[in-house]
Coordinates of N, CA, C and O in Angstrom, one line a residue:
M578 N 2.9 -71.4 31.5 CA 3.4 -70.9 30.3 C 3.3 -72.0 29.2 O 3.4 -73.2 29.6
D579 N 3.1 -71.6 28.0 CA 3.0 -72.6 26.9 C 4.4 -73.2 26.7 O 5.4 -72.5 26.7
K580 N 4.4 -74.4 26.3 CA 5.7 -75.1 26.0 C 6.4 -74.5 24.8 O 7.7 -74.4 24.8
T581 N 5.7 -74.0 23.8 CA 6.4 -73.4 22.7 C 7.0 -72.1 23.0 O 8.0 -71.8 22.5
L582 N 6.4 -71.4 23.9 CA 7.0 -70.1 24.4 C 8.3 -70.3 25.1 O 9.3 -69.6 24.9
I583 N 8.3 -71.3 25.9 CA 9.6 -71.7 26.6 C 10.6 -72.1 25.6 O 11.8 -71.7 25.7
E584 N 10.3 -72.9 24.7 CA 11.2 -73.4 23.7 C 11.8 -72.2 22.9 O 12.9 -72.1 22.5
Y585 N 10.9 -71.2 22.6 CA 11.3 -70.0 21.8 C 12.3 -69.2 22.6 O 13.3 -68.8 22.1
W586 N 12.1 -69.0 23.9 CA 13.0 -68.3 24.7 C 14.4 -69.0 24.9 O 15.4 -68.4 24.9
I587 N 14.3 -70.3 25.0 CA 15.6 -71.1 25.1 C 16.3 -71.0 23.8 O 17.6 -70.8 23.8
N588 N 15.6 -71.0 22.7 CA 16.3 -70.8 21.4 C 17.0 -69.5 21.3 O 18.1 -69.3 20.8
I589 N 16.3 -68.4 21.7 CA 16.8 -67.1 21.6 C 18.0 -66.9 22.5 O 19.1 -66.4 22.1
I590 N 17.9 -67.4 23.7 CA 19.0 -67.3 24.7 C 20.3 -68.1 24.4 O 21.4 -67.6 24.6
I591 N 20.1 -69.3 23.8 CA 21.2 -70.1 23.6 C 21.7 -70.1 22.1 O 22.9 -69.9 21.8
I592 N 20.8 -70.2 21.2 CA 21.2 -70.4 19.8 C 21.7 -69.1 19.1 O 22.7 -69.0 18.4
V593 N 21.1 -67.9 19.4 CA 21.4 -66.7 18.8 C 22.9 -66.3 19.1 O 23.6 -65.9 18.2
P594 N 23.3 -66.3 20.4 CA 24.7 -66.0 20.7 C 25.7 -67.0 20.0 O 26.8 -66.5 19.5
I595 N 25.3 -68.2 19.9 CA 26.2 -69.2 19.2 C 26.3 -68.8 17.7 O 27.4 -68.8 17.1
I596 N 25.2 -68.4 17.1 CA 25.3 -68.0 15.6 C 26.1 -66.8 15.4 O 26.9 -66.7 14.5
V597 N 25.9 -65.8 16.3 CA 26.6 -64.5 16.2 C 28.1 -64.8 16.4 O 29.0 -64.3 15.6
S598 N 28.5 -65.6 17.3 CA 29.9 -65.9 17.5 C 30.5 -66.7 16.3 O 31.7 -66.4 15.9
L599 N 29.8 -67.6 15.7 CA 30.2 -68.3 14.5 C 30.4 -67.3 13.4 O 31.4 -67.4 12.6
I600 N 29.6 -66.3 13.2 CA 29.7 -65.3 12.2 C 31.0 -64.5 12.4 O 31.7 -64.3 11.4
I601 N 31.2 -64.1 13.6 CA 32.4 -63.3 13.9 C 33.7 -64.1 13.6 O 34.6 -63.6 13.0
I602 N 33.7 -65.4 14.1 CA 34.9 -66.2 13.8 C 35.1 -66.4 12.3 O 36.2 -66.3 11.9
S603 N 34.1 -66.7 11.6 CA 34.2 -66.9 10.1 C 34.7 -65.6 9.4 O 35.6 -65.7 8.5
L604 N 34.3 -64.4 9.9 CA 34.7 -63.2 9.3 C 36.2 -63.0 9.6 O 37.0 -62.6 8.7
R605 N 36.6 -63.3 10.8 CA 38.0 -63.1 11.1 C 38.9 -64.1 10.4 O 40.0 -63.7 9.9
L606 N 38.5 -65.3 10.2 CA 39.3 -66.3 9.5 C 39.4 -66.0 8.0 O 40.4 -66.1 7.4
S607 N 38.3 -65.5 7.5 CA 38.3 -65.2 6.0 C 39.2 -64.0 5.7 O 39.9 -63.9 4.7
R608 N 39.2 -63.0 6.6 CA 40.0 -61.8 6.4 C 41.5 -62.2 6.5 O 42.3 -61.7 5.7
K609 N 41.9 -63.1 7.5 CA 43.2 -63.5 7.6 C 43.7 -64.3 6.4 O 44.8 -64.1 5.9
S610 N 42.8 -65.1 5.9 CA 43.3 -65.9 4.7 C 43.4 -65.1 3.5 O 44.3 -65.3 2.6
I611 N 42.6 -64.1 3.3 CA 42.7 -63.2 2.1 C 43.9 -62.3 2.2 O 44.6 -62.1 1.2
E612 N 44.3 -61.8 3.4 CA 45.5 -61.1 3.6 C 46.7 -61.9 3.3 O 47.7 -61.4 2.7
T613 N 46.8 -63.1 3.8 CA 47.9 -64.0 3.5 C 48.1 -64.3 2.0 O 49.2 -64.4 1.6
L614 N 47.0 -64.4 1.3 CA 47.1 -64.6 -0.2 C 47.7 -63.4 -0.9 O 48.5 -63.5 -1.8
N615 N 47.4 -62.2 -0.4 CA 47.9 -61.0 -1.1 C 49.3 -60.5 -0.7 O 49.9 -59.8 -1.4
I616 N 49.8 -61.0 0.5 CA 51.1 -60.6 1.0 C 52.2 -60.9 0.0 O 53.1 -60.1 -0.3
G617 N 52.3 -62.1 -0.5 CA 53.4 -62.5 -1.4 C 53.3 -62.1 -2.8 O 54.2 -62.3 -3.6
S618 N 52.2 -61.5 -3.2 CA 52.0 -61.2 -4.6 C 52.7 -59.9 -5.0 O 52.8 -59.0 -4.1
Y619 N 53.1 -59.8 -6.2 CA 53.7 -58.5 -6.7 C 52.7 -57.4 -6.9 O 53.0 -56.3 -6.7
T620 N 51.5 -57.8 -7.3 CA 50.5 -56.8 -7.5 C 49.4 -57.0 -6.5 O 48.9 -58.1 -6.3
Q621 N 49.0 -55.9 -5.8 CA 48.0 -55.9 -4.8 C 46.9 -54.9 -5.1 O 47.3 -53.8 -5.5
V622 N 45.7 -55.2 -4.9 CA 44.6 -54.3 -4.9 C 44.4 -53.8 -3.4 O 43.9 -54.5 -2.6
I623 N 44.9 -52.6 -3.2 CA 44.8 -52.1 -1.8 C 43.4 -51.6 -1.4 O 42.9 -51.9 -0.4
E624 N 42.8 -50.9 -2.3 CA 41.4 -50.4 -2.1 C 40.6 -50.5 -3.3 O 41.1 -50.3 -4.4
R625 N 39.3 -50.8 -3.1 CA 38.3 -50.8 -4.2 C 37.1 -50.1 -3.8 O 36.6 -50.3 -2.7
F626 N 36.6 -49.2 -4.7 CA 35.5 -48.4 -4.4 C 34.5 -48.3 -5.6 O 35.0 -47.9 -6.7
N627 N 33.3 -48.7 -5.4 CA 32.3 -48.7 -6.5 C 31.7 -47.3 -6.6 O 31.1 -46.8 -5.7
M628 N 32.0 -46.6 -7.7 CA 31.5 -45.3 -7.9 C 30.0 -45.3 -8.4 O 29.2 -44.6 -8.0
T629 N 29.8 -46.1 -9.4 CA 28.5 -46.4 -10.0 C 28.3 -47.9 -10.2 O 29.2 -48.6 -9.8
K630 N 27.2 -48.2 -10.8 CA 27.0 -49.6 -11.0 C 28.1 -50.3 -11.9 O 28.5 -51.4 -11.6
D631 N 28.6 -49.6 -12.9 CA 29.5 -50.1 -13.8 C 31.0 -49.6 -13.6 O 31.9 -50.1 -14.2
T632 N 31.1 -48.5 -12.8 CA 32.4 -47.9 -12.7 C 33.0 -48.1 -11.3 O 32.3 -47.9 -10.3
T633 N 34.3 -48.6 -11.3 CA 35.0 -48.9 -10.0 C 36.3 -48.2 -10.0 O 37.0 -48.1 -11.0
L634 N 36.6 -47.6 -8.8 CA 37.9 -47.0 -8.6 C 38.8 -47.9 -7.8 O 38.4 -48.5 -6.8
Y635 N 40.0 -48.1 -8.3 CA 41.0 -49.1 -7.7 C 42.2 -48.3 -7.3 O 42.7 -47.4 -8.0
V636 N 42.8 -48.7 -6.1 CA 44.2 -48.3 -5.8 C 45.0 -49.5 -5.8 O 44.7 -50.5 -5.0
I637 N 46.0 -49.6 -6.7 CA 46.7 -50.8 -6.9 C 48.2 -50.5 -6.6 O 48.7 -49.5 -6.9
R638 N 48.8 -51.5 -6.0 CA 50.2 -51.5 -5.7 C 50.9 -52.5 -6.5 O 50.6 -53.7 -6.5
T639 N 51.9 -52.0 -7.3 CA 52.8 -52.9 -8.1 C 54.2 -52.7 -7.6 O 54.8 -51.7 -8.0
G640 N 54.8 -53.7 -6.9 CA 56.1 -53.5 -6.4 C 56.1 -52.5 -5.3 O 55.4 -52.5 -4.3
K641 N 56.9 -51.4 -5.5 CA 57.0 -50.3 -4.5 C 56.1 -49.1 -4.9 O 55.8 -48.3 -4.1
T642 N 55.8 -49.0 -6.2 CA 54.9 -47.9 -6.6 C 53.5 -48.4 -6.8 O 53.2 -49.6 -6.6
G643 N 52.6 -47.5 -7.1 CA 51.2 -47.8 -7.2 C 50.6 -46.8 -8.2 O 51.2 -45.9 -8.7
C644 N 49.3 -47.1 -8.4 CA 48.5 -46.2 -9.2 C 47.0 -46.2 -8.8 O 46.6 -47.1 -8.2
V645 N 46.3 -45.2 -9.2 CA 44.9 -45.1 -9.0 C 44.3 -45.2 -10.4 O 44.6 -44.5 -11.3
L646 N 43.3 -46.2 -10.6 CA 42.7 -46.3 -11.9 C 41.2 -46.5 -11.8 O 40.7 -46.9 -10.8
V647 N 40.6 -46.1 -12.9 CA 39.1 -46.2 -13.0 C 38.8 -47.3 -14.0 O 39.4 -47.2 -15.1
S648 N 37.9 -48.2 -13.7 CA 37.6 -49.2 -14.6 C 36.1 -49.3 -14.8 O 35.3 -49.2 -13.8
S649 N 35.7 -49.4 -16.0 CA 34.3 -49.6 -16.3 C 34.2 -50.9 -17.2 O 35.2 -51.5 -17.5
A650 N 33.0 -51.2 -17.7 CA 32.8 -52.4 -18.5 C 33.6 -52.3 -19.8 O 34.1 -53.3 -20.4
H651 N 33.8 -51.1 -20.4 CA 34.4 -51.0 -21.7 C 35.8 -50.2 -21.7 O 36.4 -50.2 -22.7
H652 N 36.2 -49.7 -20.5 CA 37.3 -48.8 -20.6 C 38.0 -48.9 -19.2 O 37.4 -48.9 -18.2
T653 N 39.4 -48.8 -19.2 CA 40.2 -48.7 -18.0 C 41.2 -47.6 -18.2 O 41.9 -47.6 -19.2
E654 N 41.3 -46.7 -17.2 CA 42.1 -45.6 -17.3 C 42.9 -45.3 -16.1 O 42.3 -45.3 -15.0
V655 N 44.2 -45.0 -16.2 CA 45.1 -44.7 -15.0 C 44.9 -43.2 -14.8 O 45.1 -42.4 -15.6
I656 N 44.4 -42.9 -13.5 CA 44.2 -41.5 -13.2 C 45.5 -40.8 -12.6 O 45.8 -39.7 -13.0
K657 N 46.2 -41.6 -11.7 CA 47.3 -41.0 -11.1 C 48.3 -42.1 -10.7 O 48.0 -43.1 -10.3
E658 N 49.6 -41.7 -10.9 CA 50.7 -42.6 -10.4 C 51.0 -42.3 -8.9 O 51.0 -41.1 -8.6
L659 N 51.2 -43.3 -8.1 CA 51.5 -43.0 -6.7 C 52.9 -43.4 -6.4 O 53.5 -44.4 -6.9
S660 N 53.6 -42.6 -5.5 CA 54.9 -42.9 -5.1 C 54.9 -44.0 -4.0 O 53.8 -44.3 -3.5
E661 N 56.0 -44.4 -3.5 CA 56.1 -45.4 -2.5 C 55.6 -44.9 -1.2 O 54.9 -45.6 -0.4
E662 N 55.8 -43.6 -0.9 CA 55.3 -43.0 0.4 C 53.8 -42.9 0.3 O 53.2 -43.1 1.4
D663 N 53.2 -42.5 -0.8 CA 51.8 -42.5 -0.9 C 51.1 -43.8 -0.7 O 50.1 -43.9 0.0
V664 N 51.7 -44.9 -1.3 CA 51.2 -46.2 -1.1 C 51.2 -46.6 0.3 O 50.3 -47.2 0.9
N665 N 52.4 -46.4 1.0 CA 52.5 -46.8 2.4 C 51.6 -46.0 3.3 O 51.1 -46.5 4.3
E666 N 51.4 -44.7 3.0 CA 50.4 -43.9 3.7 C 49.0 -44.5 3.6 O 48.3 -44.6 4.6
I667 N 48.6 -44.9 2.4 CA 47.3 -45.5 2.3 C 47.1 -46.8 3.0 O 46.1 -47.1 3.7
I668 N 48.2 -47.6 3.0 CA 48.1 -48.9 3.7 C 48.1 -48.7 5.2 O 47.3 -49.4 5.9
N669 N 48.8 -47.7 5.7 CA 48.8 -47.5 7.1 C 47.5 -46.9 7.6 O 47.0 -47.3 8.6
A670 N 46.9 -46.0 6.8 CA 45.5 -45.5 7.1 C 44.5 -46.6 7.1 O 43.6 -46.6 8.0
K671 N 44.6 -47.5 6.2 CA 43.7 -48.7 6.1 C 43.8 -49.6 7.4 O 42.9 -50.0 8.0
K672 N 45.1 -49.8 7.8 CA 45.3 -50.6 9.0 C 44.8 -49.9 10.2 O 44.2 -50.6 11.1
E673 N 45.0 -48.6 10.4 CA 44.5 -47.9 11.5 C 42.9 -47.9 11.6 O 42.3 -48.1 12.6
K674 N 42.3 -47.8 10.4 CA 40.9 -47.9 10.4 C 40.4 -49.2 10.8 O 39.4 -49.4 11.5
R675 N 41.0 -50.3 10.3 CA 40.6 -51.7 10.7 C 40.8 -51.9 12.2 O 40.0 -52.6 12.8
A676 N 41.9 -51.3 12.7 CA 42.2 -51.5 14.2 C 41.1 -50.8 15.0 O 40.8 -51.3 16.1
S677 N 40.7 -49.6 14.5 CA 39.7 -48.9 15.3 C 38.3 -49.5 15.3 O 37.5 -49.3 16.2
I678 N 38.1 -50.4 14.3 CA 36.8 -51.0 14.1 C 36.8 -52.4 14.8 O 35.7 -53.0 15.0
S679 N 37.9 -52.8 15.3 CA 38.0 -54.2 15.9 C 37.0 -54.3 17.1 O 36.5 -53.4 17.7
L680 N 36.7 -55.6 17.4 CA 35.7 -55.9 18.4 C 36.3 -56.0 19.8 O 35.8 -56.7 20.6
S681 N 37.4 -55.4 20.0 CA 38.1 -55.5 21.3 C 37.2 -54.9 22.4 O 37.3 -55.3 23.6
A682 N 36.4 -53.9 22.1 CA 35.6 -53.3 23.1 C 34.5 -54.2 23.6 O 34.0 -54.1 24.8
V683 N 34.1 -55.2 22.8 CA 33.1 -56.1 23.3 C 33.6 -57.0 24.4 O 32.9 -57.3 25.3
S684 N 34.9 -57.3 24.4 CA 35.5 -58.1 25.5 C 35.5 -57.4 26.8 O 35.6 -58.1 27.9
E685 N 35.5 -56.1 26.8 CA 35.5 -55.3 28.1 C 34.2 -55.3 28.8 O 34.1 -54.9 29.9
I686 N 33.1 -55.6 28.1 CA 31.8 -55.6 28.7 C 31.6 -56.7 29.7 O 32.0 -57.9 29.4
N687 N 31.1 -56.5 30.9 CA 30.9 -57.5 31.9 C 29.5 -58.0 31.8 O 28.6 -57.5 32.4
F688 N 29.3 -59.1 31.0 CA 28.0 -59.6 30.7 C 27.4 -60.3 32.0 O 26.2 -60.2 32.2
K689 N 28.3 -60.9 32.8 CA 27.8 -61.5 34.0 C 27.1 -60.5 34.9 O 26.0 -60.8 35.5
E690 N 27.7 -59.4 35.1 CA 27.1 -58.3 36.0 C 25.8 -57.8 35.4 O 24.8 -57.6 36.1
I691 N 25.7 -57.6 34.1 CA 24.5 -57.1 33.4 C 23.4 -58.1 33.6 O 22.3 -57.8 33.9
L692 N 23.7 -59.4 33.3 CA 22.7 -60.4 33.5 C 22.2 -60.6 34.9 O 21.0 -60.7 35.2
N693 N 23.1 -60.5 35.9 CA 22.7 -60.6 37.3 C 21.8 -59.5 37.7 O 20.9 -59.7 38.4
N694 N 22.2 -58.3 37.3 CA 21.4 -57.1 37.6 C 20.0 -57.2 37.0 O 19.0 -56.8 37.7
N695 N 19.9 -57.6 35.8 CA 18.6 -57.7 35.1 C 17.7 -58.8 35.7 O 16.5 -58.6 35.9
F696 N 18.3 -59.9 36.1 CA 17.5 -61.0 36.6 C 17.1 -60.8 38.1 O 16.0 -61.2 38.5
K697 N 18.0 -60.2 38.8 CA 17.7 -59.9 40.2 C 16.9 -58.7 40.5 O 16.4 -58.5 41.5
G698 N 16.8 -57.8 39.5 CA 16.0 -56.6 39.6 C 16.7 -55.5 40.2 O 16.1 -54.6 40.8
K699 N 18.1 -55.5 40.3 CA 18.8 -54.4 40.9 C 19.1 -53.3 39.9 O 19.3 -53.6 38.7
R700 N 19.0 -52.1 40.4 CA 19.4 -51.0 39.6 C 20.8 -50.5 39.9 O 21.4 -51.0 40.8
K701 N 21.3 -49.6 39.0 CA 22.7 -49.2 39.2 C 22.9 -48.4 40.5 O 24.0 -48.4 41.1
D702 N 21.9 -47.7 41.0 CA 22.0 -47.0 42.2 C 21.9 -47.8 43.5 O 21.9 -47.3 44.6
G703 N 21.7 -49.2 43.3 CA 21.7 -50.0 44.5 C 20.3 -50.4 45.0 O 20.1 -51.3 45.8
Y704 N 19.3 -49.7 44.6 CA 17.9 -50.0 45.0 C 17.4 -51.1 44.2 O 17.7 -51.4 43.1
N705 N 16.4 -51.8 44.8 CA 15.8 -52.9 44.2 C 14.6 -52.4 43.4 O 13.8 -51.5 43.9
K706 N 14.4 -52.8 42.1 CA 13.2 -52.3 41.3 C 11.9 -52.7 42.0 O 10.9 -52.0 41.9
R707 N 11.9 -53.8 42.7 CA 10.6 -54.3 43.2 C 10.1 -53.4 44.4 O 9.0 -53.4 44.8
N708 N 11.0 -52.6 45.0 CA 10.6 -51.7 46.1 C 9.7 -50.6 45.6 O 9.0 -50.0 46.4
F709 N 9.8 -50.3 44.4 CA 9.0 -49.1 43.9 C 7.7 -49.5 43.2 O 7.0 -48.6 42.8
I710 N 7.4 -50.7 43.2 CA 6.2 -51.2 42.5 C 5.1 -51.2 43.5 O 5.1 -51.5 44.6

């Protein structure tokens, strides 16, 4: 085999998982730091949704109440006032969505078993792949 091909495979096997893990760690740390900045403030932007290039929909919490407003480059308008229950319901739904997207399922995968089966040539039914060639 060519030396550059071996170096290429070593880079893929070693460096790519390191880069992916660093990306995951940085995303988790940045999310935690942003949440800690917003916790103590009186006004929080709970949700932000871009409707068009210039128009954005915001759900804002001020104290115990909140509001939904639309903002564009030249105009900002309050669409609806929200009660404390509505604001808490939106926050809880957002937390549930974030929890369902978490990467906890990745930790349940047995990578060692997958790698051993692929390198040894074993199939899930117990037969060896090389017996059929």
